[in-house]
Amino acid sequence: PTLTIASRSHEYPVYIDQDIRFHTFNLINAQLSHPASAYMIVADKNVADYYLTEVLSSFPESKKPFVSLIPSGESSKTFDMYHQLLTEALENGLDRQSVIIALGGGVTGDLAGFTAATYMRGIQYVQMPTTLLAHDSSVGGKTGINHAHGKNLIGAFHPPAAVIYDSEMLRTLPIQEWRSGFAEVIKHGFIAEPELLDWLERNITDLSHIPSEKINELLERSIRIKAHIVEEDEKEQGVRAYLNFGHTLGHSIEAEVGYGHMTHGEAVAIGMSFALKLSERLLGSKLSYNRILDYMKTLGYSLQIPSGCAHDQLIVRMRRDKKSSHNDINYVLLHSIGQPQLVKVSEEDILRLLEEEGNLR
Ligand code: NAD
Ligand code: ZN
């Protein structure tokens, strides 16, 4: 494997390469302590149109998985869809020795992973991520679905048995989805590895034309950082909180603009730009961020807070999300690039910078 990740319960391999979807069956079975009794592929409909036949072709006739297709998009992370997958698993005779395979982006991985985490008290599952953003969601073991009260409120820790990342499958990804996932790569650079940012600037200048070997290297480097962080701190708090860099404002913007109107990463990019400025102001950090923000703009990110977002509404949402005490919001700031710190920031300080940024428009 390209990488091996240690979770509390087991170690799992991450394979990253071109065209490994054609070897799905063998890669999975290299990993199982005993043969699987049955396989269930949960696939995003969009993704299935492109790649399902090829993935299925790796399975021998007697071991063909049964397939559950889910509609693409965040609206599939529901109780209804979860219930439907459980029903299909039961009707098709999945047992404790069976394996679920998630073929799709973060939505598919979270939903199929949560199904695996709870079906008969937990069965094994394999992530086959097909988006760049899913490099972030496929490792770390978090699975879950949404509730009308909010995103990802129902979930479980259930690390996969393996991650099979065929970088060729990213070829069909729309440009805004590249931008969404790439923001998380940049985030990993900001919170842990300034050299990654330098490498990105030198090697990735156009998100719609990245050579395969660069995609592989990008995935490997970014997953390695995420893996280090979650290995240190599997169950939140501590260093894992640093992964929220850019997300406090990012989540609020995403929700304010309306899910589906802006990708997650595009909102996080705005949040990171804001957090850099807040870091200089409150910690006196010298981050020299202009170059990297310019780089992000050349990749197509708009780093301005959308004009439709009322500042007081953003604060209300941040408060709900990350409130620490009466008037403070827990914020990930940077001492220097690669040196994050969790800081209680007053709502007044946030509001003031929001206003100033708004006036610059
Ligand atoms: P997604 O799964 O909805 O995929 C985005 C879009 O791309 C969809 O329309 C999908 O059909 C399409 N698509 C996927 N692969 C494609 C391909 N190869 N070619 C063409 N189109 C393709 O979204 P996402 O951005 O991958 O993931 C977002 C989800 O991940 C959110 O629900 C978020 O909560 C979750 N997430 C989870 C974690 C975690 O730790 N578990 C971390 C970050 C995000
Ligand atoms: Zn994110």
GROMACS .gro file of C-alpha atoms and ligand atoms in nm:
model
  406
    1PRO     CA    1   0.000   0.000   0.000
    2THR     CA    2   0.092   0.366  -0.040
    3LEU     CA    3   0.022   0.435   0.327
    4THR     CA    4  -0.082   0.242   0.636
    5ILE     CA    5  -0.298   0.413   0.894
    6ALA     CA    6  -0.327   0.310   1.256
    7SER     CA    7  -0.667   0.344   1.421
    8ARG     CA    8  -0.740   0.228   1.773
    9SER     CA    9  -0.901  -0.092   1.654
   10HIS     CA   10  -0.680  -0.186   1.357
   11GLU     CA   11  -0.437  -0.075   1.091
   12TYR     CA   12  -0.565  -0.021   0.739
   13PRO     CA   13  -0.395   0.031   0.405
   14VAL     CA   14  -0.452   0.323   0.171
   15TYR     CA   15  -0.380   0.235  -0.192
   16ILE     CA   16  -0.334   0.532  -0.423
   17ASP     CA   17  -0.269   0.473  -0.792
   18GLN     CA   18  -0.409   0.490  -1.142
   19ASP     CA   19  -0.657   0.224  -1.252
   20ILE     CA   20  -0.659   0.020  -0.933
   21ARG     CA   21  -1.039   0.000  -0.956
   22PHE     CA   22  -0.974  -0.293  -1.189
   23HIS     CA   23  -0.815  -0.476  -0.895
   24THR     CA   24  -1.076  -0.398  -0.632
   25PHE     CA   25  -1.156  -0.761  -0.549
   26ASN     CA   26  -0.792  -0.862  -0.496
   27LEU     CA   27  -0.703  -0.551  -0.298
   28ILE     CA   28  -0.995  -0.605  -0.063
   29ASN     CA   29  -0.922  -0.971  -0.013
   30ALA     CA   30  -0.556  -0.913   0.058
   31GLN     CA   31  -0.689  -0.730   0.360
   32LEU     CA   32  -0.950  -0.966   0.506
   33SER     CA   33  -0.861  -1.220   0.771
   34HIS     CA   34  -1.125  -1.456   0.630
   35PRO     CA   35  -1.313  -1.447   0.300
   36ALA     CA   36  -1.616  -1.222   0.285
   37SER     CA   37  -1.953  -1.399   0.273
   38ALA     CA   38  -2.096  -1.131   0.040
   39TYR     CA   39  -2.025  -0.784  -0.093
   40MET     CA   40  -2.253  -0.485  -0.119
   41ILE     CA   41  -2.145  -0.185  -0.324
   42VAL     CA   42  -2.308   0.144  -0.230
   43ALA     CA   43  -2.251   0.377  -0.523
   44ASP     CA   44  -2.337   0.735  -0.610
   45LYS     CA   45  -2.549   0.723  -0.927
   46ASN     CA   46  -2.326   0.969  -1.113
   47VAL     CA   47  -2.020   0.772  -1.024
   48ALA     CA   48  -2.183   0.438  -1.105
   49ASP     CA   49  -2.250   0.555  -1.461
   50TYR     CA   50  -1.880   0.607  -1.510
   51TYR     CA   51  -1.710   0.334  -1.309
   52LEU     CA   52  -1.940   0.067  -1.168
   53THR     CA   53  -1.896  -0.182  -1.453
   54GLU     CA   54  -1.520  -0.156  -1.425
   55VAL     CA   55  -1.522  -0.210  -1.050
   56LEU     CA   56  -1.757  -0.508  -1.086
   57SER     CA   57  -1.533  -0.660  -1.353
   58SER     CA   58  -1.267  -0.721  -1.088
   59PHE     CA   59  -1.494  -0.968  -0.905
   60PRO     CA   60  -1.517  -1.334  -1.007
   61GLU     CA   61  -1.859  -1.451  -1.126
   62SER     CA   62  -1.933  -1.638  -0.803
   63LYS     CA   63  -1.854  -1.338  -0.585
   64LYS     CA   64  -2.039  -1.059  -0.766
   65PRO     CA   65  -2.151  -0.788  -0.522
   66PHE     CA   66  -2.503  -0.663  -0.518
   67VAL     CA   67  -2.532  -0.293  -0.580
   68SER     CA   68  -2.731  -0.016  -0.411
   69LEU     CA   69  -2.738   0.311  -0.601
   70ILE     CA   70  -2.794   0.635  -0.415
   71PRO     CA   71  -2.888   0.970  -0.571
   72SER     CA   72  -2.592   1.204  -0.585
   73GLY     CA   73  -2.568   1.491  -0.340
   74GLU     CA   74  -2.587   1.579   0.027
   75SER     CA   75  -2.961   1.500   0.033
   76SER     CA   76  -2.873   1.131   0.041
   77LYS     CA   77  -2.724   1.147   0.391
   78THR     CA   78  -3.065   1.090   0.550
   79PHE     CA   79  -3.234   0.846   0.785
   80ASP     CA   80  -3.451   0.735   0.493
   81MET     CA   81  -3.156   0.642   0.277
   82TYR     CA   82  -2.978   0.480   0.572
   83HIS     CA   83  -3.287   0.275   0.648
   84GLN     CA   84  -3.317   0.174   0.286
   85LEU     CA   85  -2.956   0.052   0.277
   86LEU     CA   86  -3.012  -0.153   0.594
   87THR     CA   87  -3.323  -0.305   0.440
   88GLU     CA   88  -3.140  -0.394   0.121
   89ALA     CA   89  -2.853  -0.542   0.319
   90LEU     CA   90  -3.097  -0.759   0.516
   91GLU     CA   91  -3.293  -0.864   0.210
   92ASN     CA   92  -2.975  -0.966   0.033
   93GLY     CA   93  -2.856  -1.172   0.326
   94LEU     CA   94  -2.553  -0.970   0.436
   95ASP     CA   95  -2.410  -1.110   0.757
   96ARG     CA   96  -2.126  -1.028   0.994
   97GLN     CA   97  -1.872  -1.164   0.749
   98SER     CA   98  -1.993  -0.941   0.466
   99VAL     CA   99  -1.824  -0.628   0.334
  100ILE     CA  100  -1.973  -0.298   0.222
  101ILE     CA  101  -1.789  -0.099  -0.046
  102ALA     CA  102  -1.848   0.277  -0.072
  103LEU     CA  103  -1.797   0.397  -0.429
  104GLY     CA  104  -1.834   0.774  -0.446
  105GLY     CA  105  -1.746   1.097  -0.271
  106GLY     CA  106  -1.776   1.198   0.092
  107VAL     CA  107  -2.153   1.161   0.091
  108THR     CA  108  -2.136   0.797  -0.015
  109GLY     CA  109  -1.848   0.724   0.222
  110ASP     CA  110  -2.023   0.878   0.523
  111LEU     CA  111  -2.355   0.706   0.451
  112ALA     CA  112  -2.219   0.363   0.359
  113GLY     CA  113  -1.970   0.383   0.646
  114PHE     CA  114  -2.245   0.458   0.896
  115THR     CA  115  -2.452   0.173   0.757
  116ALA     CA  116  -2.153  -0.059   0.802
  117ALA     CA  117  -2.087   0.078   1.151
  118THR     CA  118  -2.435  -0.014   1.272
  119TYR     CA  119  -2.540  -0.314   1.064
  120MET     CA  120  -2.533  -0.614   1.300
  121ARG     CA  121  -2.327  -0.402   1.541
  122GLY     CA  122  -2.070  -0.326   1.279
  123ILE     CA  123  -1.929  -0.496   0.971
  124GLN     CA  124  -1.624  -0.416   0.761
  125TYR     CA  125  -1.630  -0.161   0.483
  126VAL     CA  126  -1.396  -0.032   0.219
  127GLN     CA  127  -1.371   0.325   0.094
  128MET     CA  128  -1.332   0.384  -0.278
  129PRO     CA  129  -1.321   0.764  -0.288
  130THR     CA  130  -1.400   0.929  -0.621
  131THR     CA  131  -1.369   1.297  -0.527
  132LEU     CA  132  -1.067   1.495  -0.417
  133LEU     CA  133  -1.253   1.606  -0.106
  134ALA     CA  134  -1.297   1.244  -0.006
  135HIS     CA  135  -0.923   1.222   0.061
  136ASP     CA  136  -1.026   1.403   0.376
  137SER     CA  137  -1.340   1.207   0.459
  138SER     CA  138  -1.216   0.856   0.375
  139VAL     CA  139  -0.954   0.844   0.648
  140GLY     CA  140  -1.013   0.917   1.013
  141GLY     CA  141  -1.304   0.685   1.073
  142LYS     CA  142  -1.585   0.937   1.103
  143THR     CA  143  -1.910   0.823   0.945
  144GLY     CA  144  -2.258   0.966   0.968
  145ILE     CA  145  -2.577   1.115   0.834
  146ASN     CA  146  -2.759   1.445   0.869
  147HIS     CA  147  -3.060   1.542   1.079
  148ALA     CA  148  -3.308   1.822   1.015
  149HIS     CA  149  -3.134   1.997   1.307
  150GLY     CA  150  -2.798   1.995   1.135
  151LYS     CA  151  -2.531   1.821   0.936
  152ASN     CA  152  -2.347   1.511   1.060
  153LEU     CA  153  -2.532   1.503   1.391
  154ILE     CA  154  -2.583   1.126   1.384
  155GLY     CA  155  -2.275   0.914   1.340
  156ALA     CA  156  -2.016   0.667   1.455
  157PHE     CA  157  -1.642   0.613   1.456
  158HIS     CA  158  -1.582   0.320   1.228
  159PRO     CA  159  -1.253   0.316   1.039
  160PRO     CA  160  -1.255   0.133   0.706
  161ALA     CA  161  -1.080  -0.198   0.638
  162ALA     CA  162  -0.904  -0.036   0.343
  163VAL     CA  163  -0.907   0.272   0.121
  164ILE     CA  164  -0.872   0.218  -0.253
  165TYR     CA  165  -0.810   0.551  -0.423
  166ASP     CA  166  -0.799   0.522  -0.798
  167SER     CA  167  -0.682   0.865  -0.910
  168GLU     CA  168  -0.803   0.804  -1.267
  169MET     CA  169  -1.159   0.821  -1.137
  170LEU     CA  170  -1.101   1.187  -1.053
  171ARG     CA  171  -1.070   1.270  -1.423
  172THR     CA  172  -1.446   1.315  -1.458
  173LEU     CA  173  -1.483   1.536  -1.151
  174PRO     CA  174  -1.631   1.882  -1.226
  175ILE     CA  175  -1.396   2.177  -1.169
  176GLN     CA  176  -1.586   2.317  -0.870
  177GLU     CA  177  -1.550   1.978  -0.699
  178TRP     CA  178  -1.174   1.990  -0.761
  179ARG     CA  179  -1.174   2.331  -0.600
  180SER     CA  180  -1.377   2.199  -0.309
  181GLY     CA  181  -1.134   1.920  -0.231
  182PHE     CA  182  -0.824   2.124  -0.302
  183ALA     CA  183  -0.917   2.368  -0.026
  184GLU     CA  184  -0.877   2.084   0.223
  185VAL     CA  185  -0.535   2.006   0.078
  186ILE     CA  186  -0.435   2.369   0.128
  187LYS     CA  187  -0.577   2.349   0.480
  188HIS     CA  188  -0.352   2.054   0.558
  189GLY     CA  189  -0.058   2.267   0.445
  190PHE     CA  190  -0.162   2.560   0.663
  191ILE     CA  191  -0.206   2.358   0.981
  192ALA     CA  192   0.082   2.115   0.948
  193GLU     CA  193   0.324   2.153   0.661
  194PRO     CA  194   0.434   2.481   0.500
  195GLU     CA  195   0.644   2.278   0.252
  196LEU     CA  196   0.322   2.133   0.111
  197LEU     CA  197   0.204   2.484   0.023
  198ASP     CA  198   0.533   2.551  -0.157
  199TRP     CA  199   0.503   2.224  -0.341
  200LEU     CA  200   0.145   2.303  -0.447
  201GLU     CA  201   0.242   2.646  -0.578
  202ARG     CA  202   0.523   2.497  -0.784
  203ASN     CA  203   0.339   2.191  -0.911
  204ILE     CA  204  -0.033   2.263  -0.936
  205THR     CA  205  -0.113   2.570  -1.138
  206ASP     CA  206  -0.436   2.464  -1.305
  207LEU     CA  207  -0.688   2.238  -1.133
  208SER     CA  208  -0.830   2.117  -1.462
  209HIS     CA  209  -0.498   1.982  -1.589
  210ILE     CA  210  -0.305   1.793  -1.326
  211PRO     CA  211  -0.082   1.508  -1.447
  212SER     CA  212  -0.164   1.171  -1.289
  213GLU     CA  213   0.159   1.136  -1.095
  214LYS     CA  214   0.101   1.478  -0.939
  215ILE     CA  215  -0.251   1.378  -0.838
  216ASN     CA  216  -0.111   1.068  -0.671
  217GLU     CA  217   0.152   1.268  -0.488
  218LEU     CA  218  -0.100   1.530  -0.384
  219LEU     CA  219  -0.334   1.266  -0.240
  220GLU     CA  220  -0.053   1.089  -0.062
  221ARG     CA  221   0.090   1.401   0.099
  222SER     CA  222  -0.244   1.536   0.210
  223ILE     CA  223  -0.371   1.202   0.345
  224ARG     CA  224  -0.045   1.155   0.531
  225ILE     CA  225  -0.102   1.481   0.719
  226LYS     CA  226  -0.463   1.400   0.801
  227ALA     CA  227  -0.360   1.051   0.913
  228HIS     CA  228  -0.092   1.187   1.147
  229ILE     CA  229  -0.342   1.417   1.310
  230VAL     CA  230  -0.612   1.157   1.361
  231GLU     CA  231  -0.363   0.895   1.479
  232GLU     CA  232  -0.256   1.133   1.751
  233ASP     CA  233  -0.608   1.211   1.848
  234GLU     CA  234  -0.874   0.977   1.722
  235LYS     CA  235  -1.172   1.107   1.911
  236GLU     CA  236  -1.181   1.483   1.856
  237GLN     CA  237  -1.060   1.765   2.081
  238GLY     CA  238  -0.686   1.819   2.104
  239VAL     CA  239  -0.498   1.832   1.777
  240ARG     CA  240  -0.791   1.699   1.577
  241ALA     CA  241  -0.962   2.032   1.637
  242TYR     CA  242  -0.700   2.192   1.412
  243LEU     CA  243  -0.870   2.025   1.118
  244ASN     CA  244  -1.143   2.286   1.171
  245PHE     CA  245  -0.912   2.558   1.042
  246GLY     CA  246  -1.121   2.776   0.810
  247HIS     CA  247  -1.435   2.583   0.901
  248THR     CA  248  -1.587   2.806   1.168
  249LEU     CA  249  -1.667   3.081   0.920
  250GLY     CA  250  -1.671   2.832   0.630
  251HIS     CA  251  -1.959   2.627   0.773
  252SER     CA  252  -2.153   2.944   0.849
  253ILE     CA  253  -2.114   3.074   0.495
  254GLU     CA  254  -2.206   2.735   0.349
  255ALA     CA  255  -2.524   2.727   0.554
  256GLU     CA  256  -2.608   3.095   0.490
  257VAL     CA  257  -2.561   3.069   0.114
  258GLY     CA  258  -2.751   2.740   0.110
  259TYR     CA  259  -2.599   2.394   0.061
  260GLY     CA  260  -2.552   2.321  -0.305
  261HIS     CA  261  -2.500   2.686  -0.396
  262MET     CA  262  -2.135   2.684  -0.301
  263THR     CA  263  -1.914   2.383  -0.245
  264HIS     CA  264  -1.785   2.305   0.102
  265GLY     CA  265  -1.424   2.375   0.011
  266GLU     CA  266  -1.500   2.703  -0.161
  267ALA     CA  267  -1.662   2.822   0.162
  268VAL     CA  268  -1.371   2.688   0.367
  269ALA     CA  269  -1.130   2.881   0.145
  270ILE     CA  270  -1.303   3.205   0.242
  271GLY     CA  271  -1.291   3.091   0.604
  272MET     CA  272  -0.917   3.023   0.583
  273SER     CA  273  -0.846   3.362   0.432
  274PHE     CA  274  -1.042   3.520   0.717
  275ALA     CA  275  -0.868   3.308   0.982
  276LEU     CA  276  -0.526   3.414   0.850
  277LYS     CA  277  -0.619   3.779   0.891
  278LEU     CA  278  -0.767   3.717   1.234
  279SER     CA  279  -0.446   3.539   1.336
  280GLU     CA  280  -0.231   3.838   1.246
  281ARG     CA  281  -0.462   4.069   1.431
  282LEU     CA  282  -0.512   3.871   1.750
  283LEU     CA  283  -0.190   3.674   1.783
  284GLY     CA  284   0.040   3.924   1.617
  285SER     CA  285   0.149   3.646   1.380
  286LYS     CA  286   0.349   3.737   1.071
  287LEU     CA  287   0.206   3.503   0.815
  288SER     CA  288   0.289   3.674   0.482
  289TYR     CA  289  -0.026   3.524   0.344
  290ASN     CA  290  -0.068   3.745   0.039
  291ARG     CA  291   0.125   3.517  -0.190
  292ILE     CA  292  -0.077   3.210  -0.101
  293LEU     CA  293  -0.405   3.399  -0.123
  294ASP     CA  294  -0.305   3.522  -0.469
  295TYR     CA  295  -0.222   3.165  -0.565
  296MET     CA  296  -0.567   3.055  -0.449
  297LYS     CA  297  -0.729   3.329  -0.657
  298THR     CA  298  -0.546   3.211  -0.969
  299LEU     CA  299  -0.700   2.867  -0.907
  300GLY     CA  300  -1.044   3.025  -0.919
  301TYR     CA  301  -1.130   3.073  -0.553
  302SER     CA  302  -1.324   3.383  -0.460
  303LEU     CA  303  -1.203   3.472  -0.114
  304GLN     CA  304  -1.465   3.735  -0.039
  305ILE     CA  305  -1.754   3.677   0.196
  306PRO     CA  306  -2.059   3.656  -0.033
  307SER     CA  307  -2.252   3.984  -0.025
  308GLY     CA  308  -2.575   3.802   0.064
  309CYS     CA  309  -2.437   3.688   0.401
  310ALA     CA  310  -2.544   3.915   0.687
  311HIS     CA  311  -2.259   3.942   0.936
  312ASP     CA  312  -2.477   3.905   1.244
  313GLN     CA  313  -2.629   3.589   1.096
  314LEU     CA  314  -2.284   3.446   1.038
  315ILE     CA  315  -2.204   3.512   1.404
  316VAL     CA  316  -2.524   3.340   1.516
  317ARG     CA  317  -2.428   3.032   1.317
  318MET     CA  318  -2.070   3.033   1.445
  319ARG     CA  319  -2.201   3.057   1.798
  320ARG     CA  320  -2.416   2.750   1.746
  321ASP     CA  321  -2.127   2.564   1.592
  322LYS     CA  322  -1.830   2.641   1.813
  323LYS     CA  323  -1.939   2.835   2.114
  324SER     CA  324  -1.706   2.786   2.406
  325SER     CA  325  -1.835   3.024   2.672
  326HIS     CA  326  -2.070   3.316   2.705
  327ASN     CA  327  -1.933   3.547   2.441
  328ASP     CA  328  -1.643   3.354   2.293
  329ILE     CA  329  -1.611   3.134   1.992
  330ASN     CA  330  -1.347   2.860   1.969
  331TYR     CA  331  -1.133   2.948   1.672
  332VAL     CA  332  -0.835   2.778   1.511
  333LEU     CA  333  -0.573   3.046   1.444
  334LEU     CA  334  -0.215   3.020   1.323
  335HIS     CA  335   0.095   3.128   1.512
  336SER     CA  336   0.289   3.065   1.197
  337ILE     CA  337   0.217   2.853   0.894
  338GLY     CA  338   0.211   2.496   1.025
  339GLN     CA  339   0.158   2.604   1.389
  340PRO     CA  340  -0.211   2.616   1.475
  341GLN     CA  341  -0.358   2.709   1.808
  342LEU     CA  342  -0.712   2.691   1.949
  343VAL     CA  343  -0.811   3.037   2.073
  344LYS     CA  344  -1.125   3.176   2.235
  345VAL     CA  345  -1.216   3.476   2.023
  346SER     CA  346  -1.481   3.725   2.123
  347GLU     CA  347  -1.777   3.780   1.895
  348GLU     CA  348  -1.690   4.151   1.884
  349ASP     CA  349  -1.345   4.081   1.740
  350ILE     CA  350  -1.493   3.859   1.472
  351LEU     CA  351  -1.767   4.104   1.386
  352ARG     CA  352  -1.519   4.391   1.359
  353LEU     CA  353  -1.304   4.207   1.106
  354LEU     CA  354  -1.611   4.093   0.914
  355GLU     CA  355  -1.719   4.457   0.882
  356GLU     CA  356  -1.374   4.571   0.774
  357GLU     CA  357  -1.349   4.297   0.514
  358GLY     CA  358  -1.697   4.387   0.392
  359ASN     CA  359  -1.595   4.752   0.350
  360LEU     CA  360  -1.297   4.653   0.136
  361ARG     CA  361  -1.526   4.505  -0.124
  362NAD     P1  362  -2.021   1.426  -0.284
  362NAD     O1  363  -1.999   1.288  -0.239
  362NAD     O2  364  -2.160   1.476  -0.284
  362NAD     O3  365  -1.962   1.444  -0.432
  362NAD     C1  366  -1.972   1.569  -0.496
  362NAD     C2  367  -2.036   1.559  -0.635
  362NAD     O4  368  -1.944   1.500  -0.725
  362NAD     C3  369  -2.161   1.473  -0.642
  362NAD     O5  370  -2.252   1.536  -0.726
  362NAD     C4  371  -2.111   1.343  -0.704
  362NAD     O6  372  -2.213   1.276  -0.776
  362NAD     C5  373  -2.004   1.392  -0.795
  362NAD     N1  374  -1.896   1.296  -0.819
  362NAD     C6  375  -1.832   1.222  -0.728
  362NAD     N2  376  -1.730   1.156  -0.783
  362NAD     C7  377  -1.729   1.188  -0.914
  362NAD     C8  378  -1.646   1.152  -1.023
  362NAD     N3  379  -1.538   1.074  -1.006
  362NAD     N4  380  -1.676   1.202  -1.145
  362NAD     C9  381  -1.780   1.286  -1.160
  362NAD     N5  382  -1.861   1.326  -1.061
  362NAD    C10  383  -1.836   1.276  -0.939
  362NAD     O7  384  -1.938   1.531  -0.199
  362NAD     P2  385  -1.788   1.535  -0.144
  362NAD     O8  386  -1.748   1.675  -0.161
  362NAD     O9  387  -1.703   1.428  -0.196
  362NAD    O10  388  -1.809   1.506   0.012
  362NAD    C11  389  -1.886   1.592   0.093
  362NAD    C12  390  -1.936   1.515   0.213
  362NAD    O11  391  -1.824   1.466   0.285
  362NAD    C13  392  -2.018   1.598   0.309
  362NAD    O12  393  -2.137   1.529   0.339
  362NAD    C14  394  -1.931   1.609   0.432
  362NAD    O13  395  -2.006   1.615   0.551
  362NAD    C15  396  -1.852   1.483   0.424
  362NAD     N6  397  -1.722   1.489   0.496
  362NAD    C16  398  -1.695   1.393   0.585
  362NAD    C17  399  -1.576   1.392   0.653
  362NAD    C18  400  -1.544   1.282   0.749
  362NAD    O14  401  -1.444   1.290   0.820
  362NAD     N7  402  -1.624   1.177   0.752
  362NAD    C19  403  -1.481   1.493   0.630
  362NAD    C20  404  -1.511   1.591   0.537
  362NAD    C21  405  -1.632   1.587   0.470
  363ZN      ZN  406  -1.397   2.036   0.547
   0.00000   0.00000   0.00000
